Coordinates of C-alpha atoms in Angstrom, one line a residue:
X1 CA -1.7 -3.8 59.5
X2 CA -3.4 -7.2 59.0
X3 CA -6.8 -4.8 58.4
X4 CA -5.3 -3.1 56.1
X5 CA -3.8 -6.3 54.3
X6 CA -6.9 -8.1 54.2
X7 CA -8.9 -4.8 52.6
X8 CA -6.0 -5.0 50.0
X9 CA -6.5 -8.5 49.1
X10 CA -10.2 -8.3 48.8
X11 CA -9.9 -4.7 46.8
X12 CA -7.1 -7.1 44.5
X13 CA -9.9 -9.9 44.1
X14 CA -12.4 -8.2 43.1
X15 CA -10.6 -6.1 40.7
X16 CA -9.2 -9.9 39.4
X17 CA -13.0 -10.9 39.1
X18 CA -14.0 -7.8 37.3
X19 CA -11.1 -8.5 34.4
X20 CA -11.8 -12.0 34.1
X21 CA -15.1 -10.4 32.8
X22 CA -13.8 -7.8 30.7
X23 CA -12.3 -10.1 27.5
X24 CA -16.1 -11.9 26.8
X25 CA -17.9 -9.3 27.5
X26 CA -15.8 -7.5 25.2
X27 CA -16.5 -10.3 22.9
X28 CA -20.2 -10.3 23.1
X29 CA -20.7 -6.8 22.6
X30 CA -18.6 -6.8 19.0
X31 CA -20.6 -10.0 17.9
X32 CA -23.5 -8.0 18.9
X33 CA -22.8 -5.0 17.1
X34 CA -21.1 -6.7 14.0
X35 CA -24.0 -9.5 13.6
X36 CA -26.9 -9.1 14.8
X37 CA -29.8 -7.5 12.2
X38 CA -30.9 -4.3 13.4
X39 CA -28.0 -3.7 15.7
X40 CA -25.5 -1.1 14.9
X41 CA -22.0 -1.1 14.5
X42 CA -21.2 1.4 17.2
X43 CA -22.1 -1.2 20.2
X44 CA -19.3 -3.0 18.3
X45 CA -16.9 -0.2 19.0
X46 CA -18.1 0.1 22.6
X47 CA -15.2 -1.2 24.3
X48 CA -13.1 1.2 22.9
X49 CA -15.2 3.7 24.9
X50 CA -14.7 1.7 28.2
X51 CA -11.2 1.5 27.3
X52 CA -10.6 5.2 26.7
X53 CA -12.5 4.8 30.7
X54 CA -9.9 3.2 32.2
X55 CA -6.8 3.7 34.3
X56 CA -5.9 0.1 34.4
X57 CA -3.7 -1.1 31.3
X58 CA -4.8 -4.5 31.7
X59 CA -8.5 -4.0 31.6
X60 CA -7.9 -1.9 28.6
X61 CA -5.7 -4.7 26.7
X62 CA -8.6 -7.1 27.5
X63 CA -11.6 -4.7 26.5
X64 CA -9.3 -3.8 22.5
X65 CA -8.6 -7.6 22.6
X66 CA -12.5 -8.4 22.7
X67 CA -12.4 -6.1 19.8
X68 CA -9.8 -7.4 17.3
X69 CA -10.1 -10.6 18.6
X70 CA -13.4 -10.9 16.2
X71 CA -11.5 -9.5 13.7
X72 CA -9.1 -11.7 13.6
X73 CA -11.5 -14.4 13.6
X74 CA -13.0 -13.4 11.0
X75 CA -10.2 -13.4 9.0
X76 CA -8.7 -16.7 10.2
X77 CA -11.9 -18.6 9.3
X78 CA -11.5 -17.1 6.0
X79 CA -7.8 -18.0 5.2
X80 CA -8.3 -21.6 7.1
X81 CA -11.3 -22.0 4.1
X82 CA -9.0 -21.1 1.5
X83 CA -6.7 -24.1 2.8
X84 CA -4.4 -22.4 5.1
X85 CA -3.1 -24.8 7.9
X86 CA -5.4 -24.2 10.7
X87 CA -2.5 -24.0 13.5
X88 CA -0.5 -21.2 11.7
X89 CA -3.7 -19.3 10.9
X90 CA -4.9 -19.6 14.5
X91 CA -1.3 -18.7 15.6
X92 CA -1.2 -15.7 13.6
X93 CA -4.5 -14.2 14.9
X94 CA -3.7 -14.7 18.5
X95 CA -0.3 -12.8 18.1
X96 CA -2.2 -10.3 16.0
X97 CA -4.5 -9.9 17.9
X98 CA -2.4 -9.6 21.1
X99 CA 0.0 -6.9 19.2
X100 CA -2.8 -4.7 18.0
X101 CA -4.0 -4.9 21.5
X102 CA -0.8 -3.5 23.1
X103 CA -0.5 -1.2 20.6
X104 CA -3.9 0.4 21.7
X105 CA -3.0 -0.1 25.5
X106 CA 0.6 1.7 25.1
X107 CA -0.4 5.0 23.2
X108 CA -4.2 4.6 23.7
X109 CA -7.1 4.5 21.4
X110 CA -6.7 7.7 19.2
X111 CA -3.2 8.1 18.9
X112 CA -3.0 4.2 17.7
X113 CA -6.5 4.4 15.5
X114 CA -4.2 7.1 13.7
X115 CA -1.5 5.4 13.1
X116 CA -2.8 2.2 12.0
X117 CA -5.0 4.5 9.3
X118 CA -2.5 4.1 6.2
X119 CA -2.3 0.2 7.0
X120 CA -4.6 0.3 4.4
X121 CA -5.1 -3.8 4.8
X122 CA -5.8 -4.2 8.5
X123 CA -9.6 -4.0 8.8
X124 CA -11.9 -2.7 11.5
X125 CA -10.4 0.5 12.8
X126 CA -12.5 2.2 15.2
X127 CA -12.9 5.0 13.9
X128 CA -14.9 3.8 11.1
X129 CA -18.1 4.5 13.7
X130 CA -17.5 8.4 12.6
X131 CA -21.0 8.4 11.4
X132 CA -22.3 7.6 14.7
X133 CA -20.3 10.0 16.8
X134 CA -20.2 13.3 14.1
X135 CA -22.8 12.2 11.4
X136 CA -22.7 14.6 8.1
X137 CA -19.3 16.1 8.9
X138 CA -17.5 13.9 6.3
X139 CA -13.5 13.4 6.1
X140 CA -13.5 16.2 8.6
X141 CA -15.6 14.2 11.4
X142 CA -12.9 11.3 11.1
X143 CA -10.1 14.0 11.4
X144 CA -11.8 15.7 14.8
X145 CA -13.2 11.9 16.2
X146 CA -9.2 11.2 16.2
X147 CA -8.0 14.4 17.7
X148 CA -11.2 14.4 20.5
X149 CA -9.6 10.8 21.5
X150 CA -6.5 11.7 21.7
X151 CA -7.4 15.2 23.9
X152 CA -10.3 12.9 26.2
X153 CA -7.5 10.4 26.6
X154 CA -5.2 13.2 28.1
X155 CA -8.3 13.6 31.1
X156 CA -6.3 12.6 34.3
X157 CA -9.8 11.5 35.8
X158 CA -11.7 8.6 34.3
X159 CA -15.3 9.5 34.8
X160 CA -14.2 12.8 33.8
X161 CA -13.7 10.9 30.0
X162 CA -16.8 9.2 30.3
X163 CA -18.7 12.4 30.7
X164 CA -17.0 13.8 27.9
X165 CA -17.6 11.0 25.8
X166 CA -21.0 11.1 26.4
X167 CA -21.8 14.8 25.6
X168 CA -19.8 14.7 22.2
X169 CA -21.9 11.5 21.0
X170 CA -25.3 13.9 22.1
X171 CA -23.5 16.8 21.0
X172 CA -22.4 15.4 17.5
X173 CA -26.1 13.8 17.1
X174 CA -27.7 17.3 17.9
X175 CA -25.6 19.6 16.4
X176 CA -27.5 20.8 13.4
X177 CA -30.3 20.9 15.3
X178 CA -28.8 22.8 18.0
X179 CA -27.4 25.4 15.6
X180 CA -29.9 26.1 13.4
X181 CA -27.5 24.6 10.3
X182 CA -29.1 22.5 7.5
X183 CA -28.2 19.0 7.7
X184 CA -26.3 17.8 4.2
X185 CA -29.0 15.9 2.1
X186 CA -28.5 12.7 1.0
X187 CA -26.7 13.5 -3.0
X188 CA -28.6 13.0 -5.7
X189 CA -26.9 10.5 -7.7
X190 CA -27.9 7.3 -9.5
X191 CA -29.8 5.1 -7.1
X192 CA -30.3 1.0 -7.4
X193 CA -32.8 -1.4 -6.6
X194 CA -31.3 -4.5 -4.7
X195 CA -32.8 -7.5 -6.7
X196 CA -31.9 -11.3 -4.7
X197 CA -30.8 -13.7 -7.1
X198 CA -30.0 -16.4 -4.1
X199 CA -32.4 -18.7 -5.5
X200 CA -30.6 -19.0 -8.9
X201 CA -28.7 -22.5 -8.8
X202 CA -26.6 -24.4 -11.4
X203 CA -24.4 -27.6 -11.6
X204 CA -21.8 -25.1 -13.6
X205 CA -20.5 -21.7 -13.9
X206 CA -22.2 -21.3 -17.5
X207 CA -25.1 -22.5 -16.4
X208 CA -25.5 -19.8 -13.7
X209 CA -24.0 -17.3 -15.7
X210 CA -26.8 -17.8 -18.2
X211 CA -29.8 -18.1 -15.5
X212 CA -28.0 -14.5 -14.2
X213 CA -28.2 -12.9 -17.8
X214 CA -32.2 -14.4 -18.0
X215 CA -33.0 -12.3 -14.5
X216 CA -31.6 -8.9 -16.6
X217 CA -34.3 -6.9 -18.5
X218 CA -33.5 -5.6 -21.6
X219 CA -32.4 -1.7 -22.2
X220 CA -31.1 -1.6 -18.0
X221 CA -28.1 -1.3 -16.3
X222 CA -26.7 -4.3 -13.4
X223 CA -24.0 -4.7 -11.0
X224 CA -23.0 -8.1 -10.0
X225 CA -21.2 -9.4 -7.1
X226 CA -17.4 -9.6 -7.2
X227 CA -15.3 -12.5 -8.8
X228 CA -17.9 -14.3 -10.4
X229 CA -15.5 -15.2 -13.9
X230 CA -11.9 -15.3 -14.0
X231 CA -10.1 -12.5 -16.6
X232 CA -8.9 -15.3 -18.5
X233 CA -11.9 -17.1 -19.3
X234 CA -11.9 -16.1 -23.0
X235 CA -15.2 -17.9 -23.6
X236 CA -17.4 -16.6 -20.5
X237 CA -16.1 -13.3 -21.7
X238 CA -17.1 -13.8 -25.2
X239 CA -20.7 -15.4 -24.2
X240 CA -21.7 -11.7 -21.9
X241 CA -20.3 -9.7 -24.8
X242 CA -23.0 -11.4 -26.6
X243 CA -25.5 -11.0 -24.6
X244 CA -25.4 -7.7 -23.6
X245 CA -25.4 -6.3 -27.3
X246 CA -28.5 -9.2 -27.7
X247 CA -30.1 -7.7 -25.0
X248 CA -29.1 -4.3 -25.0
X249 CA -28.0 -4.3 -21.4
X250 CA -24.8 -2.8 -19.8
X251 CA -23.6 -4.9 -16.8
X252 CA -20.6 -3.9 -14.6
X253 CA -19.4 -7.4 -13.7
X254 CA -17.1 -9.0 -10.9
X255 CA -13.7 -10.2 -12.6
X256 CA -11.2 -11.8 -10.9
X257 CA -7.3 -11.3 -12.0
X258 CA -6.2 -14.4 -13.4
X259 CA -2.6 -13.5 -12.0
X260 CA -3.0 -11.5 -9.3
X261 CA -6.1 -12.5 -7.8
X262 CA -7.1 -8.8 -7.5
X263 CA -10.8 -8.1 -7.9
X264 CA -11.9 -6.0 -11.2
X265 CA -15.3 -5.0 -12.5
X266 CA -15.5 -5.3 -15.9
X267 CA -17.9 -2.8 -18.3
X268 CA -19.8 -5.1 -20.7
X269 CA -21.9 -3.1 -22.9
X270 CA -22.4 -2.3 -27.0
X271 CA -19.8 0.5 -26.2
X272 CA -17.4 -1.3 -25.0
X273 CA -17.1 -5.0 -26.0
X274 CA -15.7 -7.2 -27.7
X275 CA -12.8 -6.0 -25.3
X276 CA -15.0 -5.1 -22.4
X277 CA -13.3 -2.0 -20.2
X278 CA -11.9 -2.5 -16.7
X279 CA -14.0 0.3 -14.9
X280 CA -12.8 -0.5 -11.4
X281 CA -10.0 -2.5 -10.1
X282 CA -9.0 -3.2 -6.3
X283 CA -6.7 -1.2 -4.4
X284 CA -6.6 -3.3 -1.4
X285 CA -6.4 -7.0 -0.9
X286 CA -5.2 -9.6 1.6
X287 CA -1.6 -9.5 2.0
X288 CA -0.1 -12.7 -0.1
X289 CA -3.5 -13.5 -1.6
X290 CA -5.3 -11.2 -2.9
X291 CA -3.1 -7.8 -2.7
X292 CA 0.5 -6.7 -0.9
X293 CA 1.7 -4.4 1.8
X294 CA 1.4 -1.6 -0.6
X295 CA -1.4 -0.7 -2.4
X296 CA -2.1 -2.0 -5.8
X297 CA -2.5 0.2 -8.8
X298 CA -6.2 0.4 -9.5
X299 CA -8.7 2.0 -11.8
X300 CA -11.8 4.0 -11.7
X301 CA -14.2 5.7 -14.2
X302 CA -15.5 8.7 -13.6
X303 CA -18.4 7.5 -15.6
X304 CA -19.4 4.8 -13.0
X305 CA -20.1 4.5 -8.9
X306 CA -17.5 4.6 -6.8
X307 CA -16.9 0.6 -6.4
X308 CA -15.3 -1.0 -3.1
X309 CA -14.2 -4.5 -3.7
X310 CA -15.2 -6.9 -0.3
X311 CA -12.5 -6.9 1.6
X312 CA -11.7 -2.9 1.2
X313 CA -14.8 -2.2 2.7
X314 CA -13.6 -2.7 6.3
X315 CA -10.5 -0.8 5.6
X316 CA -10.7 2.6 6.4
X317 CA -8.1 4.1 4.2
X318 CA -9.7 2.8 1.4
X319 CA -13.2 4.5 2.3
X320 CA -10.9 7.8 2.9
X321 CA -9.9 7.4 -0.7
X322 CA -12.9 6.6 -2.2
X323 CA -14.4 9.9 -0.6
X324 CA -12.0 12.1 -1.7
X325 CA -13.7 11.1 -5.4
X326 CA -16.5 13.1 -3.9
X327 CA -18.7 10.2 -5.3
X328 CA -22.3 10.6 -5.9
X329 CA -22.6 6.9 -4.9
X330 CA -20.8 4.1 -3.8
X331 CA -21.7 0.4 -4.3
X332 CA -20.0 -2.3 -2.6
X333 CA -18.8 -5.6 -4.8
X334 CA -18.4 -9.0 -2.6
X335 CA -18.0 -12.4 -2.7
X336 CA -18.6 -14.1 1.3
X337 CA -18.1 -17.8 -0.2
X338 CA -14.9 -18.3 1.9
X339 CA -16.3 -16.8 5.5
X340 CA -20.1 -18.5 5.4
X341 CA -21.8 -19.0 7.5
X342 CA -20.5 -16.1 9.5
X343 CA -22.6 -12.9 7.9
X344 CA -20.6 -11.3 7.1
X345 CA -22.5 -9.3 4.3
X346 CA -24.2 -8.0 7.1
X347 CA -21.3 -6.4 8.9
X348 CA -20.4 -4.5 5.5
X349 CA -23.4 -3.4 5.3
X350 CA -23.6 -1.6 8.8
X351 CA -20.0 -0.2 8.1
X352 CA -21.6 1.0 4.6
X353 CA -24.5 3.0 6.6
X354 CA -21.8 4.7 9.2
X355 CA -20.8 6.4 5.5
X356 CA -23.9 7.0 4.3
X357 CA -24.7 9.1 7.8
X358 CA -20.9 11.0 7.9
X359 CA -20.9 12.1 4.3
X360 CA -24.5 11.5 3.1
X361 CA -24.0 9.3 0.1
X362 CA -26.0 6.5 -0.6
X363 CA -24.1 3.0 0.0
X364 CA -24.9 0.3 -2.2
X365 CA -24.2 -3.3 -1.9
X366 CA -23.8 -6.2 -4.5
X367 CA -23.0 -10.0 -3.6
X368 CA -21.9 -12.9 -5.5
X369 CA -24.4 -15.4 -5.6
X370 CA -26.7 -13.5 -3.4
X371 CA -27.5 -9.8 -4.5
X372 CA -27.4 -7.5 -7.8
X373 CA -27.9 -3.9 -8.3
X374 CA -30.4 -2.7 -11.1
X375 CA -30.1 0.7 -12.0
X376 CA -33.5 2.8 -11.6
X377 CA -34.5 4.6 -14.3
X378 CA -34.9 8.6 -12.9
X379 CA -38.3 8.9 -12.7
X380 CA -38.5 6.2 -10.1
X381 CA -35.3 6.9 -8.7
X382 CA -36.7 10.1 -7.4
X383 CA -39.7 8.7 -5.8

């Protein structure tokens, strides 16, 4: 009896030791996967794995808490930049956080990646590493990464899940090559040269606006970052009218709602100015700052790339939408001012290229104050 007693204790501490590692190592592998350069966004989403790996619900609270604990870090530092009271913002992430995190350990990783999908505003759902796991299977590879969870998840054994795991990430990876099938080519679609304006600098907001016009070359076509003039600037509005028909340029600019604080991006070109045309406008936003609980109403031409304004590009309904455009291209609008230094560019961009690999699009990116897109004329574009 006391044999048996003591082997319990010592099986109990051990298992104790092992958890009290779970939660950073949890931790390091997302900052890993979601900062790093050259790292990719699946060792991010590794815990979920180890998650789906375990019996124990506590280990598997503390390996999704590792997860969406970054998340909401991410998003704290944000909001406590924008002047949010640092003890309600850090408050709200750790209940967040801790919710999610049950959510995941009560009905497991696929049944609760699925039902968090049409909360269009809560970012970094797993199951935006579909382009690892099924690459080139498109809408359909998000659709069979849920229901392969949910079935792996119903595995009594745990190594048994592992193993399974394991042969759909080969499986998925070799497929084409297995079968003989053609793997989708990348579309052909209008295709952008990332030019770095980080070096331009000025005291004001015209001043930068007009050392960003002097980078543009006349008779081509720019994106800009998001938000960089307010819809109710009149006179910044006038001044790129002007210099696009000066120039003969067409530039599809970040506007921010004056109102609403929703982002926009605005067609100035001879076509369409003096009232220039509001090509895109945000369907997701943070809730109470930027957007609701519902989506917003939002528009998109059919005449330019599919746009994703910053924060939508870690929500995974909105890249769901967008790819129900069937878009030849997608380009990413952003403005990181309120979450520096964290790079977070950099994390947008790794979720960008899980698209880019599950429905072989080309991904574009475009940052206030740091990036713009230049369209390339076709020759080039083809080279």
């Amino acid at each position: 009896m006391d044999i048996t007693a003591s082997s319990r204790d010592t099986t109990m501490g051990i298992g104790h030791m092992g958890r009290s590692l779970v939660l950073p190592v949890s931790a390091i592998l997302v900052c890993i996967g979601y900062f790093a350069p050259g790292v990719s966004f699946a060792v991010a989403v590794l815990p979920f794995a180890f998650a789906i790996c375990t019996n124990d619900r506590i280990t598997r609270f503390l390996w999704v808490a590792g997860y969406f604990g970054w998340v909401a870090a991410i998003s704290c530092w944000g909001l406590w930049n924008l002047g949010y009271p640092a003890a309600a913002v850090i408050l709200a992430g750790i209940l967040g956080t801790c919710l999610v995190a049950l959510l995941y350990t009560g009905m497991g990783v696929g049944l609760a990646s699925f039902l968090l999908l049409p909360v269009h505003f809560i970012p970094g759902n797993p199951l935006l590493v579909a382009g690892t796991v099924l690459p080139g299977t498109g809408l359909q590879g998000i659709i069979a990464l849920v229901l392969i969870v949910i079935l792996v998840e119903g595995t009594s054994r745990a190594w048994l899940r592992a193993v399974i795991l394991l042969l759909v990430l080969i499986l998925g990876n070799t497929w084409y090559d297995l079968t003989g099938l053609s793997r989708p080519e990348m579309t052909e679609g209008p295709r952008y040269q990332t030019l770095d304006i980080a070096d331009l600098n000025a005291v004001t907001e015209y001043g930068y606006n007009d050392a960003l016009e002097r980078r543009m070359r006349s008779g081509r076509s720019y994106i800009t970052g998001e938000n960089l003039i307010r819809s109710d600037d009149a006179g910044t509005v006038a001044r790129w009218c002007r210099r696009v028909r000066t120039r003969d340029i067409t530039v599809y600019l970040g506007v921010q709602d004056a109102e609403t604080g929703q982002g926009q991006v605005w067609e100035f070109s001879d076509k369409t100015c003096p009232t220039p045309e509001i090509t895109y406008a945000a369907r997701t936003g943070i809730p109470g700052l930027t957007g609701g609980v519902w989506l917003m109403d939002g528009s998109q031409s059919s005449l330019a790339p599919a746009f994703i304004a910053c924060f939508e590009a870690f929500s995974l309904w909105r890249w769901t939408e967008v790819l129900q455009l069937r878009p030849q291209t997608i380009v990413t609008i952003a403005n990181d001012h309120w979450t520096e230094p964290l790079p977070v560019g950099r994390l947008r961009r790794k979720i960008g290229a899980q698209f880019e690999r599950l429905i072989s699009v080309p991904v574009f990116h475009a940052e206030a104050r740091k990036t713009m897109l230049v369209l390339m004329p076709a020759g080039r574009a083809k080279q």
